[in-house]
Amino acid sequence: MGADFIIAVDVTSKITTISRNMDLVSYFNQAMNTLAYLTDTRNLNLSDILIHPEIEEYSSSDFDAVDSLIQRGYKATLPYLPELKAMADSSKWSVDYLPNAIDRLNNTVIRKINIRGNRKTRPYIIKRELLLKEGKRWKSAYAQRSLKNLFSTGLFRTVYLTFENQSKDSTDIIIDVEEEKNALFSFGARYDSERKASAFITANYRNLFGTGIDNQLSLIISDLYRKLEWNTRSTRVLTTTFTGYSSLYHKFETVPLYQSGKRIGYGDYYRSGFEFNAGVQVRRVGLTAVGFKLENTQTMENNNYTLYPIKDEEINTASIIGRIIVESTDDPDIPKRGRRNNIVWEHCFTKNELNKMDRILVESTVYETYNDNHTFSTRLKFGYLSRALTQYDRFRLGGVNSLPGYHESELWGNLILAIGIGYRTNLTSGIYAHMLAIAGNVWNSFDEFNWTDMKVGSRIGILIPTPVGPVSLDYGYDFKNRSLLYFSIGHNF
């Protein structure tokens, strides 16, 4: 509130000792007092002077006694007025009070850091996020970053930092946390005109054994795609600054195959694998990581597709992976600001030394909003594949957000380039108009690349946010007399 000197009067009902002769009303009052105790007393220690008037005859159910309680507090304060005035006068701040206080604080040594409220989380998990250290001087900037680090782990609902046992040049610090729930279940569904209906269910168990490790088991089911995955994530590996992520998965996909704009069949394949990555977080919105992947791929023969051979085969591969990820958008569905960057390098090899593959992928989308109503976005996608071990290793292009006017994943190749620009504006409350133009194509190699081969597609449509996810209706056109109507409802997953 900005007050220099605070006098508080405590008129909360007290928790009393339970006795055999308590009646039903007394039990009710006791229950109410117990439930309200923490809330009622949380800010009492912020006062300079605390006065407790005699209010034993009042209970938590005396809702009409506010005026009389105020009078009790006033009368209890009167005898101490001379002393209170003297204390208040002596506590008035001088012009130099705040700079001097900050200087004294910055020269205060932290004797001990105590952790409270961590029923499950181990203390070292909390302390590893702190830039403040025992035996070091206090720094306000370090305190702010420490609190941000603790919140960003996703383990805590609230975090408070307070001082205790302060002396002239040293203090103890109290980190008081309230932990999030450990178990979380979620589910959802989506429909779009290209991929049809799909649904997911996820079970997430946070903070395994109090070590800050998140475990997630997810299942995605659709007409064309099924995936079962178990992954673990830790914002730090033990007490290091490295972030760890691992994934064990099995998926099956049925891919529509197109030639000259017409669907000529479907291709089926299975993939099972394990991947582990360790990296360094950049300001909690970016990740630079390296890792490895072991994968088994099985493809089913399709003789109708003549652009590339698809045959029955099974391939076991091992890969070394490096990646840089940045995710700083302010909304997953309808972002106004921020960026999504994904840079991946992968070197893949098999038992056969001739079957090696190098893959580079660069994806970037940037959002910026002007006057809180006009959102512009830029898009870039570039990828190169030295060779495809199977048809399904190739890059895919086409779809409402990839190349409008074409079916999703209609074009395949070892080299991909697509650039685009988008625009979104709010027509009325809760209804957006959006448009996107993209130029891109795929090629089999750099030798075949030609700027004149770039295909241009655009779309315009309506976007409506709903509790079950955005509803979108778009008309896509490729400037070569090809057009498609796209419809979707639900969150992307």
Tab-separated table of C-alpha atoms in Angstrom:
chain	number	residue	atom	x	y	z
A	1	MET	CA	0.000	0.000	0.000
A	2	GLY	CA	3.047	2.312	0.296
A	3	ALA	CA	2.714	3.018	4.067
A	4	ASP	CA	5.877	3.879	6.010
A	5	PHE	CA	4.641	2.518	9.351
A	6	ILE	CA	1.967	-0.182	9.683
A	7	ILE	CA	-0.219	-0.837	12.739
A	8	ALA	CA	-2.360	-3.964	12.476
A	9	VAL	CA	-5.207	-5.137	14.707
A	10	ASP	CA	-5.844	-8.879	14.730
A	11	VAL	CA	-9.578	-9.575	15.146
A	12	THR	CA	-9.560	-13.081	13.673
A	13	SER	CA	-11.309	-15.827	15.607
A	14	LYS	CA	-8.886	-18.063	17.431
A	15	ILE	CA	-8.504	-21.848	17.221
A	16	THR	CA	-9.354	-23.233	20.631
A	17	THR	CA	-8.771	-26.545	22.327
A	18	ILE	CA	-11.499	-29.091	21.612
A	19	SER	CA	-13.412	-30.206	24.714
A	20	ARG	CA	-16.132	-32.756	25.326
A	21	ASN	CA	-18.765	-30.167	26.199
A	22	MET	CA	-18.537	-28.339	22.818
A	23	ASP	CA	-21.896	-28.068	21.027
A	24	LEU	CA	-22.584	-28.300	17.280
A	25	VAL	CA	-22.212	-24.534	16.756
A	26	SER	CA	-18.836	-24.574	18.511
A	27	TYR	CA	-17.614	-27.359	16.238
A	28	PHE	CA	-18.753	-25.333	13.218
A	29	ASN	CA	-16.910	-22.247	14.438
A	30	GLN	CA	-13.784	-24.297	15.087
A	31	ALA	CA	-13.907	-25.693	11.537
A	32	MET	CA	-14.363	-22.240	10.027
A	33	ASN	CA	-11.518	-20.819	12.102
A	34	THR	CA	-9.198	-23.627	11.035
A	35	LEU	CA	-9.964	-23.221	7.315
A	36	ALA	CA	-9.482	-19.464	7.402
A	37	TYR	CA	-6.428	-19.381	9.677
A	38	LEU	CA	-3.674	-19.359	7.035
A	39	THR	CA	-5.440	-16.792	4.859
A	40	ASP	CA	-6.309	-14.518	7.780
A	41	THR	CA	-2.826	-14.528	9.299
A	42	ARG	CA	-0.649	-14.548	6.169
A	43	ASN	CA	0.040	-10.778	6.150
A	44	LEU	CA	0.238	-10.144	9.892
A	45	ASN	CA	4.034	-10.346	9.926
A	46	LEU	CA	4.180	-7.406	7.505
A	47	SER	CA	3.094	-5.011	10.247
A	48	ASP	CA	5.408	-2.942	12.454
A	49	ILE	CA	3.001	-3.140	15.427
A	50	LEU	CA	0.407	-5.885	15.989
A	51	ILE	CA	-2.399	-5.469	18.555
A	52	HIS	CA	-4.609	-8.316	19.819
A	53	PRO	CA	-7.852	-7.061	21.444
A	54	GLU	CA	-9.971	-9.303	23.659
A	55	ILE	CA	-12.558	-10.954	21.343
A	56	GLU	CA	-13.057	-14.395	22.890
A	57	GLU	CA	-16.844	-14.052	22.804
A	58	TYR	CA	-16.870	-13.594	18.993
A	59	SER	CA	-16.827	-16.422	16.433
A	60	SER	CA	-16.310	-16.728	12.687
A	61	SER	CA	-20.085	-16.842	12.188
A	62	ASP	CA	-20.651	-13.371	13.719
A	63	PHE	CA	-20.961	-11.646	10.348
A	64	ASP	CA	-22.822	-8.627	11.800
A	65	ALA	CA	-20.140	-7.810	14.366
A	66	VAL	CA	-17.813	-5.818	12.100
A	67	ASP	CA	-18.563	-2.444	13.679
A	68	SER	CA	-18.151	-3.711	17.218
A	69	LEU	CA	-14.878	-5.435	16.313
A	70	ILE	CA	-13.559	-2.164	14.901
A	71	GLN	CA	-14.441	-0.465	18.174
A	72	ARG	CA	-12.668	-3.238	20.145
A	73	GLY	CA	-9.537	-2.677	18.072
A	74	TYR	CA	-9.756	1.105	18.485
A	75	LYS	CA	-10.160	0.899	22.261
A	76	ALA	CA	-7.289	-1.597	22.545
A	77	THR	CA	-5.019	0.814	20.646
A	78	LEU	CA	-5.788	3.987	22.652
A	79	PRO	CA	-3.592	3.193	25.682
A	80	TYR	CA	-0.538	2.859	23.435
A	81	LEU	CA	-0.999	6.015	21.302
A	82	PRO	CA	1.908	8.029	22.809
A	83	GLU	CA	4.346	5.160	22.268
A	84	LEU	CA	3.027	4.488	18.756
A	85	LYS	CA	3.426	8.139	17.730
A	86	ALA	CA	7.001	8.200	18.966
A	87	MET	CA	7.828	4.989	17.090
A	88	ALA	CA	6.142	6.207	13.897
A	89	ASP	CA	8.035	9.531	14.003
A	90	SER	CA	11.369	7.799	14.492
A	91	SER	CA	10.693	5.461	11.550
A	92	LYS	CA	10.074	8.201	8.981
A	93	TRP	CA	12.328	7.846	5.984
A	94	SER	CA	14.873	10.416	5.008
A	95	VAL	CA	15.624	11.296	1.398
A	96	ASP	CA	18.582	8.925	1.471
A	97	TYR	CA	16.712	6.089	3.143
A	98	LEU	CA	15.937	4.033	0.012
A	99	PRO	CA	19.409	4.302	-1.606
A	100	ASN	CA	21.040	3.506	1.719
A	101	ALA	CA	18.697	0.540	2.284
A	102	ILE	CA	19.483	-0.860	-1.163
A	103	ASP	CA	23.206	-0.376	-0.549
A	104	ARG	CA	22.984	-2.168	2.802
A	105	LEU	CA	20.999	-4.994	1.218
A	106	ASN	CA	23.516	-5.466	-1.591
A	107	ASN	CA	26.274	-5.713	1.018
A	108	THR	CA	24.366	-8.296	3.051
A	109	VAL	CA	25.874	-11.786	3.138
A	110	ILE	CA	23.561	-14.783	2.837
A	111	ARG	CA	24.262	-17.062	5.791
A	112	LYS	CA	21.826	-19.852	4.956
A	113	ILE	CA	19.089	-20.653	2.457
A	114	ASN	CA	16.171	-22.591	3.956
A	115	ILE	CA	13.553	-24.366	1.834
A	116	ARG	CA	9.973	-24.689	3.050
A	117	GLY	CA	6.788	-26.185	1.641
A	118	ASN	CA	8.556	-28.823	-0.477
A	119	ARG	CA	6.630	-31.916	0.515
A	120	LYS	CA	8.062	-33.967	-2.334
A	121	THR	CA	10.681	-31.954	-4.204
A	122	ARG	CA	14.194	-32.567	-2.949
A	123	PRO	CA	15.991	-29.436	-1.683
A	124	TYR	CA	18.836	-29.698	-4.209
A	125	ILE	CA	16.278	-29.500	-7.049
A	126	ILE	CA	15.232	-26.076	-5.733
A	127	LYS	CA	18.712	-24.847	-4.837
A	128	ARG	CA	20.142	-25.699	-8.251
A	129	GLU	CA	17.774	-23.110	-9.775
A	130	LEU	CA	18.998	-20.370	-7.431
A	131	LEU	CA	21.636	-17.875	-8.464
A	132	LEU	CA	21.797	-16.713	-4.841
A	133	LYS	CA	24.356	-18.774	-2.909
A	134	GLU	CA	25.159	-19.259	0.756
A	135	GLY	CA	28.214	-17.237	1.807
A	136	LYS	CA	27.776	-14.821	-1.103
A	137	ARG	CA	26.365	-11.308	-1.156
A	138	TRP	CA	22.721	-10.620	-1.957
A	139	LYS	CA	21.923	-9.416	-5.487
A	140	SER	CA	18.397	-8.312	-6.402
A	141	ALA	CA	18.856	-9.261	-10.069
A	142	TYR	CA	19.904	-12.769	-9.011
A	143	ALA	CA	16.834	-13.021	-6.780
A	144	GLN	CA	14.483	-12.153	-9.658
A	145	ARG	CA	16.137	-14.627	-12.010
A	146	SER	CA	16.071	-17.315	-9.309
A	147	LEU	CA	12.312	-16.930	-8.888
A	148	LYS	CA	11.811	-17.046	-12.665
A	149	ASN	CA	13.918	-20.216	-12.844
A	150	LEU	CA	11.814	-21.905	-10.166
A	151	PHE	CA	8.549	-20.995	-11.867
A	152	SER	CA	9.798	-22.128	-15.273
A	153	THR	CA	10.421	-25.664	-14.022
A	154	GLY	CA	6.642	-26.150	-13.898
A	155	LEU	CA	6.959	-27.834	-10.495
A	156	PHE	CA	5.570	-25.019	-8.341
A	157	ARG	CA	2.313	-23.136	-8.146
A	158	THR	CA	3.672	-20.321	-5.969
A	159	VAL	CA	7.152	-19.287	-4.845
A	160	TYR	CA	7.941	-16.731	-2.121
A	161	LEU	CA	11.312	-15.350	-1.029
A	162	THR	CA	11.631	-13.747	2.422
A	163	PHE	CA	14.334	-12.811	4.939
A	164	GLU	CA	14.793	-14.268	8.400
A	165	ASN	CA	17.181	-13.627	11.324
A	166	GLN	CA	18.537	-10.440	9.776
A	167	SER	CA	21.557	-8.730	11.315
A	168	LYS	CA	23.476	-5.657	10.242
A	169	ASP	CA	25.467	-7.421	7.539
A	170	SER	CA	23.972	-10.905	7.102
A	171	THR	CA	20.652	-12.709	6.798
A	172	ASP	CA	18.985	-16.054	6.233
A	173	ILE	CA	16.778	-16.499	3.175
A	174	ILE	CA	13.549	-18.486	3.150
A	175	ILE	CA	12.300	-20.012	-0.114
A	176	ASP	CA	8.656	-20.964	0.465
A	177	VAL	CA	7.096	-23.035	-2.337
A	178	GLU	CA	3.720	-24.573	-3.081
A	179	GLU	CA	4.048	-27.595	-5.347
A	180	GLU	CA	1.890	-28.338	-8.368
A	181	LYS	CA	-0.130	-31.527	-8.542
A	182	ASN	CA	1.943	-34.515	-9.614
A	183	ALA	CA	-0.580	-36.331	-11.810
A	184	LEU	CA	-2.263	-34.707	-14.781
A	185	PHE	CA	-4.533	-36.260	-17.408
A	186	SER	CA	-5.591	-34.538	-20.620
A	187	PHE	CA	-7.393	-35.481	-23.799
A	188	GLY	CA	-8.640	-33.785	-26.938
A	189	ALA	CA	-9.798	-34.221	-30.502
A	190	ARG	CA	-9.378	-32.520	-33.842
A	191	TYR	CA	-10.871	-32.742	-37.298
A	192	ASP	CA	-9.500	-31.350	-40.520
A	193	SER	CA	-10.491	-31.996	-44.108
A	194	GLU	CA	-7.049	-33.336	-45.056
A	195	ARG	CA	-6.155	-35.608	-42.127
A	196	LYS	CA	-9.710	-36.390	-40.977
A	197	ALA	CA	-10.552	-37.064	-37.320
A	198	SER	CA	-7.909	-37.579	-34.654
A	199	ALA	CA	-7.818	-37.771	-30.865
A	200	PHE	CA	-5.221	-37.912	-28.120
A	201	ILE	CA	-5.002	-38.841	-24.461
A	202	THR	CA	-2.056	-37.969	-22.232
A	203	ALA	CA	-1.046	-38.987	-18.719
A	204	ASN	CA	1.631	-36.808	-17.151
A	205	TYR	CA	3.390	-37.532	-13.853
A	206	ARG	CA	5.531	-34.648	-12.684
A	207	ASN	CA	8.475	-34.603	-10.351
A	208	LEU	CA	9.296	-38.321	-10.263
A	209	PHE	CA	10.738	-39.237	-6.813
A	210	GLY	CA	11.111	-35.508	-6.142
A	211	THR	CA	13.927	-35.212	-8.705
A	212	GLY	CA	12.166	-32.755	-11.039
A	213	ILE	CA	11.791	-35.312	-13.851
A	214	ASP	CA	8.533	-35.161	-15.836
A	215	ASN	CA	7.131	-38.373	-17.315
A	216	GLN	CA	4.492	-38.370	-20.015
A	217	LEU	CA	2.645	-41.215	-21.723
A	218	SER	CA	0.643	-40.165	-24.774
A	219	LEU	CA	-1.494	-41.899	-27.372
A	220	ILE	CA	-2.631	-40.337	-30.663
A	221	ILE	CA	-5.207	-42.141	-32.784
A	222	SER	CA	-6.612	-41.139	-36.159
A	223	ASP	CA	-7.711	-42.671	-39.436
A	224	LEU	CA	-4.251	-42.132	-40.918
A	225	TYR	CA	-1.928	-41.964	-37.929
A	226	ARG	CA	-1.316	-43.738	-34.626
A	227	LYS	CA	1.451	-43.061	-32.147
A	228	LEU	CA	2.255	-44.316	-28.647
A	229	GLU	CA	5.051	-42.434	-26.880
A	230	TRP	CA	6.644	-42.288	-23.454
A	231	ASN	CA	8.992	-39.401	-22.815
A	232	THR	CA	10.853	-37.937	-19.863
A	233	ARG	CA	12.105	-34.388	-19.414
A	234	SER	CA	14.272	-32.664	-16.856
A	235	THR	CA	15.068	-28.949	-16.891
A	236	ARG	CA	18.468	-29.896	-15.443
A	237	VAL	CA	20.413	-33.164	-15.365
A	238	LEU	CA	21.303	-33.604	-11.673
A	239	THR	CA	22.977	-30.336	-10.602
A	240	THR	CA	24.414	-29.454	-14.022
A	241	THR	CA	23.092	-26.768	-16.359
A	242	PHE	CA	22.177	-29.371	-18.987
A	243	THR	CA	18.573	-30.162	-19.911
A	244	GLY	CA	17.707	-33.794	-20.588
A	245	TYR	CA	14.994	-35.263	-22.814
A	246	SER	CA	14.329	-38.857	-23.852
A	247	SER	CA	11.595	-40.493	-25.910
A	248	LEU	CA	10.539	-44.074	-26.553
A	249	TYR	CA	7.942	-44.346	-29.329
A	250	HIS	CA	6.076	-46.546	-31.789
A	251	LYS	CA	4.022	-45.095	-34.625
A	252	PHE	CA	2.114	-46.184	-37.710
A	253	GLU	CA	1.185	-43.866	-40.554
A	254	THR	CA	-0.932	-44.235	-43.657
A	255	VAL	CA	0.183	-41.559	-46.125
A	256	PRO	CA	-1.971	-40.481	-49.087
A	257	LEU	CA	0.104	-40.692	-52.292
A	258	TYR	CA	-0.486	-38.200	-55.095
A	259	GLN	CA	0.613	-37.990	-58.706
A	260	SER	CA	-0.285	-34.995	-60.884
A	261	GLY	CA	-2.653	-33.764	-58.182
A	262	LYS	CA	-4.615	-37.001	-57.987
A	263	ARG	CA	-4.536	-39.481	-55.136
A	264	ILE	CA	-3.491	-42.884	-56.462
A	265	GLY	CA	-3.327	-44.819	-53.199
A	266	TYR	CA	-1.826	-44.958	-49.727
A	267	GLY	CA	1.566	-45.849	-48.339
A	268	ASP	CA	1.968	-47.569	-44.969
A	269	TYR	CA	4.954	-47.727	-42.660
A	270	TYR	CA	5.871	-48.426	-39.010
A	271	ARG	CA	8.542	-46.733	-36.951
A	272	SER	CA	9.819	-47.602	-33.478
A	273	GLY	CA	12.701	-45.911	-31.761
A	274	PHE	CA	14.444	-44.378	-28.803
A	275	GLU	CA	15.947	-40.887	-28.689
A	276	PHE	CA	17.933	-39.051	-26.037
A	277	ASN	CA	19.045	-35.408	-26.080
A	278	ALA	CA	21.030	-33.286	-23.653
A	279	GLY	CA	21.450	-29.576	-24.081
A	280	VAL	CA	21.596	-26.100	-22.623
A	281	GLN	CA	18.554	-23.873	-22.253
A	282	VAL	CA	18.784	-20.281	-23.462
A	283	ARG	CA	16.662	-17.943	-21.320
A	284	ARG	CA	14.113	-20.733	-20.879
A	285	VAL	CA	12.678	-20.180	-24.378
A	286	GLY	CA	15.441	-21.823	-26.387
A	287	LEU	CA	17.348	-25.089	-26.379
A	288	THR	CA	20.635	-26.118	-27.942
A	289	ALA	CA	21.052	-29.890	-27.723
A	290	VAL	CA	22.896	-32.918	-29.074
A	291	GLY	CA	21.748	-36.506	-28.852
A	292	PHE	CA	21.409	-39.881	-30.480
A	293	LYS	CA	18.559	-41.923	-31.914
A	294	LEU	CA	18.034	-45.631	-32.565
A	295	GLU	CA	15.210	-46.440	-34.958
A	296	ASN	CA	13.563	-49.340	-36.771
A	297	THR	CA	11.505	-48.628	-39.906
A	298	GLN	CA	9.270	-51.068	-41.786
A	299	THR	CA	7.647	-50.090	-45.094
A	300	MET	CA	4.882	-51.834	-47.039
A	301	GLU	CA	5.114	-52.282	-50.808
A	302	ASN	CA	3.013	-50.053	-53.087
A	303	ASN	CA	3.170	-50.641	-56.834
A	304	ASN	CA	0.725	-47.879	-57.786
A	305	TYR	CA	3.132	-45.086	-56.898
A	306	THR	CA	5.702	-44.637	-59.659
A	307	LEU	CA	7.554	-41.441	-58.657
A	308	TYR	CA	9.654	-43.336	-56.112
A	309	PRO	CA	9.942	-47.077	-55.445
A	310	ILE	CA	8.111	-48.237	-52.307
A	311	LYS	CA	8.813	-51.844	-51.371
A	312	ASP	CA	8.629	-54.173	-48.402
A	313	GLU	CA	11.751	-53.561	-46.362
A	314	GLU	CA	13.035	-53.162	-42.831
A	315	ILE	CA	15.861	-50.799	-41.918
A	316	ASN	CA	17.627	-50.328	-38.590
A	317	THR	CA	19.429	-47.025	-38.182
A	318	ALA	CA	21.444	-45.076	-35.622
A	319	SER	CA	21.741	-41.291	-35.714
A	320	ILE	CA	23.669	-38.457	-34.144
A	321	ILE	CA	21.511	-35.352	-33.833
A	322	GLY	CA	22.144	-31.691	-33.135
A	323	ARG	CA	19.323	-29.195	-32.801
A	324	ILE	CA	18.489	-25.628	-31.866
A	325	ILE	CA	14.915	-24.873	-30.806
A	326	VAL	CA	13.361	-21.509	-29.952
A	327	GLU	CA	9.718	-21.168	-28.863
A	328	SER	CA	8.714	-17.740	-27.600
A	329	THR	CA	5.208	-17.220	-29.007
A	330	ASP	CA	2.609	-15.801	-26.652
A	331	ASP	CA	-0.192	-18.187	-27.701
A	332	PRO	CA	0.017	-21.704	-29.199
A	333	ASP	CA	-3.079	-21.324	-31.409
A	334	ILE	CA	-3.320	-17.640	-32.328
A	335	PRO	CA	0.060	-16.048	-31.597
A	336	LYS	CA	0.522	-12.289	-31.779
A	337	ARG	CA	4.230	-12.072	-31.031
A	338	GLY	CA	7.243	-14.307	-30.808
A	339	ARG	CA	9.045	-16.846	-32.925
A	340	ARG	CA	9.317	-20.563	-33.549
A	341	ASN	CA	12.694	-21.732	-34.800
A	342	ASN	CA	13.750	-25.314	-35.388
A	343	ILE	CA	17.195	-26.186	-36.741
A	344	VAL	CA	18.142	-29.867	-37.008
A	345	TRP	CA	21.232	-31.663	-38.257
A	346	GLU	CA	21.221	-35.471	-38.359
A	347	HIS	CA	23.831	-37.976	-39.459
A	348	CYS	CA	22.237	-41.402	-39.912
A	349	PHE	CA	23.995	-44.694	-40.617
A	350	THR	CA	23.249	-48.430	-40.852
A	351	LYS	CA	25.249	-51.652	-40.759
A	352	ASN	CA	25.782	-51.221	-44.476
A	353	GLU	CA	28.413	-48.479	-44.713
A	354	LEU	CA	26.970	-47.379	-48.065
A	355	ASN	CA	23.596	-46.549	-46.479
A	356	LYS	CA	24.379	-43.250	-44.826
A	357	MET	CA	22.179	-40.200	-44.709
A	358	ASP	CA	22.724	-36.570	-43.711
A	359	ARG	CA	19.754	-34.323	-43.098
A	360	ILE	CA	19.568	-30.573	-42.492
A	361	LEU	CA	16.309	-28.793	-41.672
A	362	VAL	CA	15.760	-25.098	-40.937
A	363	GLU	CA	12.271	-23.851	-40.013
A	364	SER	CA	11.403	-20.365	-38.799
A	365	THR	CA	8.141	-18.521	-38.175
A	366	VAL	CA	8.074	-15.001	-36.718
A	367	TYR	CA	4.974	-13.116	-35.511
A	368	GLU	CA	4.634	-9.384	-34.893
A	369	THR	CA	1.490	-7.367	-34.124
A	370	TYR	CA	0.874	-3.674	-34.732
A	371	ASN	CA	-1.815	-1.581	-33.031
A	372	ASP	CA	-2.906	-4.774	-31.275
A	373	ASN	CA	-4.976	-5.756	-34.328
A	374	HIS	CA	-2.740	-6.368	-37.335
A	375	THR	CA	-0.571	-9.474	-37.014
A	376	PHE	CA	2.053	-10.212	-39.660
A	377	SER	CA	4.063	-13.418	-39.919
A	378	THR	CA	7.005	-14.577	-42.001
A	379	ARG	CA	7.823	-18.227	-42.727
A	380	LEU	CA	10.881	-20.063	-43.959
A	381	LYS	CA	11.506	-23.763	-44.483
A	382	PHE	CA	14.667	-25.213	-45.975
A	383	GLY	CA	15.766	-28.824	-45.914
A	384	TYR	CA	18.373	-31.005	-47.560
A	385	LEU	CA	18.648	-34.796	-47.544
A	386	SER	CA	21.785	-36.411	-48.942
A	387	ARG	CA	19.838	-39.586	-49.707
A	388	ALA	CA	16.565	-41.157	-48.637
A	389	LEU	CA	16.861	-44.573	-47.019
A	390	THR	CA	13.082	-44.988	-47.432
A	391	GLN	CA	10.407	-43.013	-49.251
A	392	TYR	CA	9.140	-41.677	-45.916
A	393	ASP	CA	12.459	-40.022	-45.065
A	394	ARG	CA	11.856	-37.384	-47.747
A	395	PHE	CA	10.585	-33.882	-47.038
A	396	ARG	CA	6.922	-33.187	-47.687
A	397	LEU	CA	5.243	-30.035	-48.946
A	398	GLY	CA	1.605	-29.097	-49.385
A	399	GLY	CA	-1.378	-28.194	-47.236
A	400	VAL	CA	-3.142	-25.210	-45.719
A	401	ASN	CA	-0.057	-24.031	-43.761
A	402	SER	CA	2.628	-25.497	-46.025
A	403	LEU	CA	1.622	-24.714	-49.633
A	404	PRO	CA	-2.060	-23.692	-49.999
A	405	GLY	CA	-3.907	-25.039	-53.019
A	406	TYR	CA	-2.232	-28.438	-52.657
A	407	HIS	CA	-3.157	-31.466	-50.582
A	408	GLU	CA	-1.248	-32.063	-47.383
A	409	SER	CA	2.098	-33.801	-48.063
A	410	GLU	CA	1.332	-33.925	-51.786
A	411	LEU	CA	4.887	-33.128	-52.915
A	412	TRP	CA	7.960	-35.169	-51.879
A	413	GLY	CA	11.665	-34.532	-52.361
A	414	ASN	CA	15.212	-34.558	-50.966
A	415	LEU	CA	15.479	-30.758	-51.167
A	416	ILE	CA	12.797	-28.362	-49.987
A	417	LEU	CA	12.500	-24.583	-49.961
A	418	ALA	CA	9.435	-22.563	-48.997
A	419	ILE	CA	9.073	-18.904	-48.009
A	420	GLY	CA	5.882	-17.099	-47.092
A	421	ILE	CA	4.145	-14.165	-45.468
A	422	GLY	CA	0.885	-14.113	-43.527
A	423	TYR	CA	-1.563	-11.572	-42.157
A	424	ARG	CA	-4.347	-11.731	-39.556
A	425	THR	CA	-6.800	-9.119	-38.302
A	426	ASN	CA	-9.724	-9.055	-35.912
A	427	LEU	CA	-12.971	-8.509	-37.830
A	428	THR	CA	-15.245	-8.454	-34.784
A	429	SER	CA	-14.995	-9.744	-31.235
A	430	GLY	CA	-13.749	-13.333	-31.482
A	431	ILE	CA	-13.665	-13.574	-35.302
A	432	TYR	CA	-10.456	-13.200	-37.317
A	433	ALA	CA	-9.713	-12.961	-41.015
A	434	HIS	CA	-6.378	-14.423	-42.038
A	435	MET	CA	-4.448	-14.974	-45.241
A	436	LEU	CA	-1.198	-16.640	-46.244
A	437	ALA	CA	0.937	-16.684	-49.396
A	438	ILE	CA	3.782	-19.189	-49.853
A	439	ALA	CA	6.224	-19.860	-52.668
A	440	GLY	CA	7.997	-23.218	-52.562
A	441	ASN	CA	8.771	-26.571	-54.100
A	442	VAL	CA	10.728	-29.798	-53.676
A	443	TRP	CA	13.535	-31.245	-55.773
A	444	ASN	CA	15.547	-34.493	-55.777
A	445	SER	CA	18.936	-32.743	-55.489
A	446	PHE	CA	20.714	-29.405	-55.709
A	447	ASP	CA	21.481	-30.167	-59.360
A	448	GLU	CA	17.766	-30.031	-60.166
A	449	PHE	CA	17.101	-26.830	-58.206
A	450	ASN	CA	15.691	-23.957	-60.256
A	451	TRP	CA	14.039	-20.787	-58.970
A	452	THR	CA	11.552	-20.866	-61.827
A	453	ASP	CA	10.156	-24.159	-60.506
A	454	MET	CA	8.806	-22.448	-57.375
A	455	LYS	CA	5.077	-22.994	-56.975
A	456	VAL	CA	2.951	-20.221	-55.457
A	457	GLY	CA	-0.066	-20.896	-53.277
A	458	SER	CA	-2.278	-18.631	-51.186
A	459	ARG	CA	-5.246	-18.928	-48.893
A	460	ILE	CA	-7.798	-16.659	-47.271
A	461	GLY	CA	-10.211	-17.622	-44.552
A	462	ILE	CA	-11.968	-17.123	-41.242
A	463	LEU	CA	-10.608	-18.145	-37.827
A	464	ILE	CA	-12.797	-18.404	-34.708
A	465	PRO	CA	-11.347	-19.312	-31.274
A	466	THR	CA	-13.546	-21.715	-29.288
A	467	PRO	CA	-13.162	-23.650	-26.001
A	468	VAL	CA	-12.415	-26.832	-27.985
A	469	GLY	CA	-9.846	-25.140	-30.193
A	470	PRO	CA	-9.819	-22.827	-33.208
A	471	VAL	CA	-12.352	-23.303	-36.000
A	472	SER	CA	-10.893	-22.441	-39.386
A	473	LEU	CA	-12.383	-22.337	-42.891
A	474	ASP	CA	-9.989	-21.460	-45.726
A	475	TYR	CA	-9.970	-21.280	-49.495
A	476	GLY	CA	-6.625	-22.174	-51.065
A	477	TYR	CA	-5.525	-21.345	-54.624
A	478	ASP	CA	-2.251	-22.072	-56.444
A	479	PHE	CA	-2.564	-19.619	-59.405
A	480	LYS	CA	-2.629	-22.563	-61.837
A	481	ASN	CA	-6.352	-23.228	-61.691
A	482	ARG	CA	-5.996	-25.492	-58.678
A	483	SER	CA	-8.048	-24.752	-55.600
A	484	LEU	CA	-8.990	-26.522	-52.382
A	485	LEU	CA	-11.304	-25.827	-49.469
A	486	TYR	CA	-9.802	-26.506	-46.026
A	487	PHE	CA	-11.747	-26.929	-42.803
A	488	SER	CA	-10.461	-27.724	-39.307
A	489	ILE	CA	-11.604	-27.614	-35.693
A	490	GLY	CA	-9.495	-28.265	-32.613
A	491	HIS	CA	-5.990	-27.684	-31.317
A	492	ASN	CA	-2.953	-28.907	-33.231
A	493	PHE	CA	-1.160	-31.873	-31.626
